[in-house]
Amino acid sequence: MQARFGTCVFDSDSRTLTRGGAAVALTPKAFALLEHLIASAPAAVSKEALYQHLWPDTFVEQGNLHNLVSEIRTAIGDDDHAIIRTVHRFGYAFASPTAAPVRFAVLLGDDEFTLSEGANIIGRDPNAAVVINAPDVSRHHARLTVTGGVITLEDLGSKNGTFVGGEPVTAPVKVTVSDDIAIGRTKIRLRETSVLTTTVTSI
């Protein structure tokens, strides 16, 4: 599950939380609490259910849950409690109005190509997802596969190669927005985008 809220991106698969593009540290229990609240959104979750989820069959101090919520709010900059909402005498709810799934695009000069979920062919073929009209680029040169928030790059037996960080791609490799990618001699960049929605979407 991956979701964006404000300047934060939460990814349960990679167990990461970023804010403004920088990694944010959360204790394992705080991460598990945030994950559960996002998965349950927009419904509120009772304190009893949260204690059972986080500490099954274990007695803990009543202040532990409050401390975890405070840790999350500090980490994500939720000073006004607009993202993690307190439901009086009941529990908590994830209530960010700007939560959205993460999407990706390829930047090629002034052009931008939106990537779809699944396979996206890069090459000279006019029907490719990312069209590069360069003599050193094969018709079907490489493939970017989007699976949720993970992107995999694969060379399709091209004549002039595919490169990440200057190294040739000889097997499918995961790539991110920070990677330097070259299709033959043509450099491309990945960009993270989002589609706004009023609910949290798992992708």
XYZ file of C-alpha atoms in Angstrom:
203
model
C 0.000 0.000 0.000
C 1.256 3.439 -0.934
C -0.326 6.819 -0.306
C 0.559 10.504 -0.484
C -0.673 13.089 2.021
C 0.582 16.640 2.131
C 4.299 16.443 1.371
C 4.537 12.892 2.733
C 4.631 9.565 0.921
C 3.927 6.377 2.862
C 4.946 2.977 1.456
C 4.106 -0.127 3.464
C 5.914 -2.471 1.046
C 9.291 -0.761 1.376
C 8.506 0.253 4.983
C 9.366 3.866 4.281
C 7.921 7.269 5.061
C 9.231 10.405 3.374
C 8.391 14.054 3.968
C 9.363 16.579 1.341
C 11.441 13.861 -0.326
C 13.502 13.149 2.817
C 13.254 9.916 4.786
C 11.442 10.167 8.117
C 12.170 7.695 10.908
C 9.326 6.054 12.809
C 9.531 3.378 15.471
C 8.077 0.022 14.329
C 4.938 0.451 16.463
C 4.335 3.982 15.163
C 4.766 2.770 11.585
C 2.304 -0.068 12.214
C -0.198 2.373 13.712
C 0.037 4.757 10.764
C -0.324 1.858 8.329
C -3.449 0.617 10.121
C -5.054 4.068 10.217
C -4.372 4.650 6.511
C -5.740 1.222 5.587
C -8.886 1.919 7.628
C -9.465 5.450 6.283
C -11.752 7.266 6.305
C -13.277 5.228 9.142
C -12.262 5.945 12.715
C -10.627 3.106 14.665
C -11.365 2.628 18.350
C -8.608 2.730 20.936
C -9.516 -0.805 21.959
C -9.082 -2.078 18.401
C -5.761 -0.251 18.058
C -4.414 -1.669 21.312
C -5.424 -5.163 20.197
C -3.796 -4.635 16.798
C -0.535 -3.236 18.172
C -0.230 -5.215 21.392
C -2.339 -8.377 20.998
C -3.034 -10.149 24.273
C -0.572 -7.889 26.087
C -1.298 -5.351 28.819
C 0.345 -1.970 28.197
C 0.024 1.464 29.754
C -2.868 3.541 28.405
C -0.496 6.353 27.476
C 1.407 4.221 24.962
C -1.097 4.773 22.159
C -1.158 8.538 22.750
C 2.644 8.610 22.609
C 2.648 6.800 19.242
C 0.103 9.205 17.805
C 2.244 12.133 18.991
C 5.305 10.548 17.366
C 3.480 10.224 14.037
C 2.108 13.757 14.161
C 5.571 15.158 14.810
C 7.087 13.077 11.993
C 4.544 14.168 9.373
C 4.178 17.771 10.553
C 0.556 17.333 11.641
C 0.624 20.198 14.132
C -3.074 21.006 13.797
C -4.156 17.328 13.949
C -5.743 17.585 10.513
C -4.234 14.323 9.242
C -4.469 12.133 12.339
C -7.821 13.152 13.780
C -8.749 12.462 17.400
C -12.271 11.098 17.746
C -13.366 12.139 21.223
C -13.876 9.245 23.628
C -13.444 6.724 20.809
C -10.120 6.609 18.983
C -8.353 8.019 15.931
C -8.893 8.391 12.192
C -6.667 9.140 9.232
C -8.383 12.129 7.683
C -6.002 13.797 5.246
C -8.080 15.475 2.509
C -5.167 15.403 0.057
C -4.270 11.741 0.171
C -3.531 10.348 -3.276
C -1.917 7.418 -4.972
C 1.574 7.950 -6.316
C 1.995 7.997 -10.101
C 5.056 8.347 -12.311
C 6.082 10.016 -15.540
C 9.178 10.046 -17.759
C 10.815 13.380 -18.541
C 12.539 13.651 -21.920
C 13.671 17.201 -22.562
C 10.523 19.312 -22.552
C 8.298 16.273 -23.100
C 6.604 14.280 -20.375
C 5.181 10.766 -20.779
C 2.817 9.471 -18.097
C 3.471 5.858 -17.132
C 0.585 3.457 -16.700
C 0.381 0.565 -14.265
C 2.107 -2.432 -15.821
C 4.479 -2.507 -18.801
C 5.542 0.684 -20.615
C 7.689 0.275 -23.731
C 10.427 2.820 -24.519
C 11.610 3.142 -28.127
C 11.214 4.638 -31.596
C 7.897 2.871 -32.158
C 5.281 5.674 -32.410
C 2.940 3.498 -30.349
C 5.426 3.124 -27.489
C 4.549 4.547 -24.090
C 7.730 6.646 -24.230
C 8.716 7.619 -27.772
C 12.370 8.550 -28.371
C 13.160 9.493 -31.965
C 16.914 9.002 -31.905
C 19.030 6.893 -34.304
C 20.722 4.985 -31.449
C 17.380 3.982 -29.905
C 15.804 0.688 -30.977
C 12.170 0.396 -32.006
C 11.436 -1.509 -28.785
C 14.470 -0.546 -26.721
C 13.533 -0.984 -23.057
C 10.597 -1.558 -20.753
C 9.545 0.244 -17.573
C 7.146 -1.833 -15.482
C 5.137 -0.037 -12.818
C 3.825 -2.155 -9.955
C 2.261 0.105 -7.372
C 5.048 2.375 -6.211
C 7.829 0.215 -7.651
C 9.345 0.740 -11.114
C 11.458 -1.907 -12.838
C 13.632 -1.174 -15.884
C 14.564 -3.872 -18.404
C 16.579 -3.708 -21.617
C 14.854 -5.479 -24.532
C 17.954 -6.631 -26.356
C 18.690 -3.185 -27.741
C 21.749 -2.545 -29.923
C 23.065 0.415 -27.920
C 22.073 -0.607 -24.409
C 20.213 0.795 -21.431
C 22.084 2.292 -18.480
C 21.424 3.240 -14.854
C 24.073 5.360 -13.187
C 26.375 4.635 -16.106
C 26.107 0.866 -15.612
C 24.539 -1.309 -18.332
C 21.214 -2.950 -17.509
C 21.667 -6.689 -18.092
C 18.710 -7.852 -15.987
C 15.543 -6.188 -14.690
C 16.484 -3.587 -12.082
C 14.433 -1.362 -9.769
C 14.776 2.363 -10.491
C 13.710 5.510 -8.651
C 13.269 9.202 -9.386
C 16.843 9.844 -8.225
C 18.456 7.484 -10.771
C 20.314 8.646 -13.884
C 18.858 6.597 -16.748
C 20.101 6.488 -20.343
C 18.367 4.852 -23.302
C 21.304 4.470 -25.652
C 22.803 7.969 -25.422
C 19.486 9.639 -24.562
C 19.076 10.564 -20.915
C 15.667 10.394 -19.270
C 14.405 11.104 -15.763
C 11.541 9.715 -13.735
C 9.161 12.112 -12.025
C 6.695 11.384 -9.276
C 3.195 12.767 -9.737
C -0.140 12.204 -8.023
C -3.850 12.328 -8.685
C -5.733 14.127 -5.927
C -8.603 12.327 -4.259
C -10.508 12.635 -1.007
C -9.736 9.126 0.144
C -6.641 7.037 0.620
C -6.081 4.666 -2.274
C -4.034 1.505 -2.063
C -2.096 0.790 -5.252
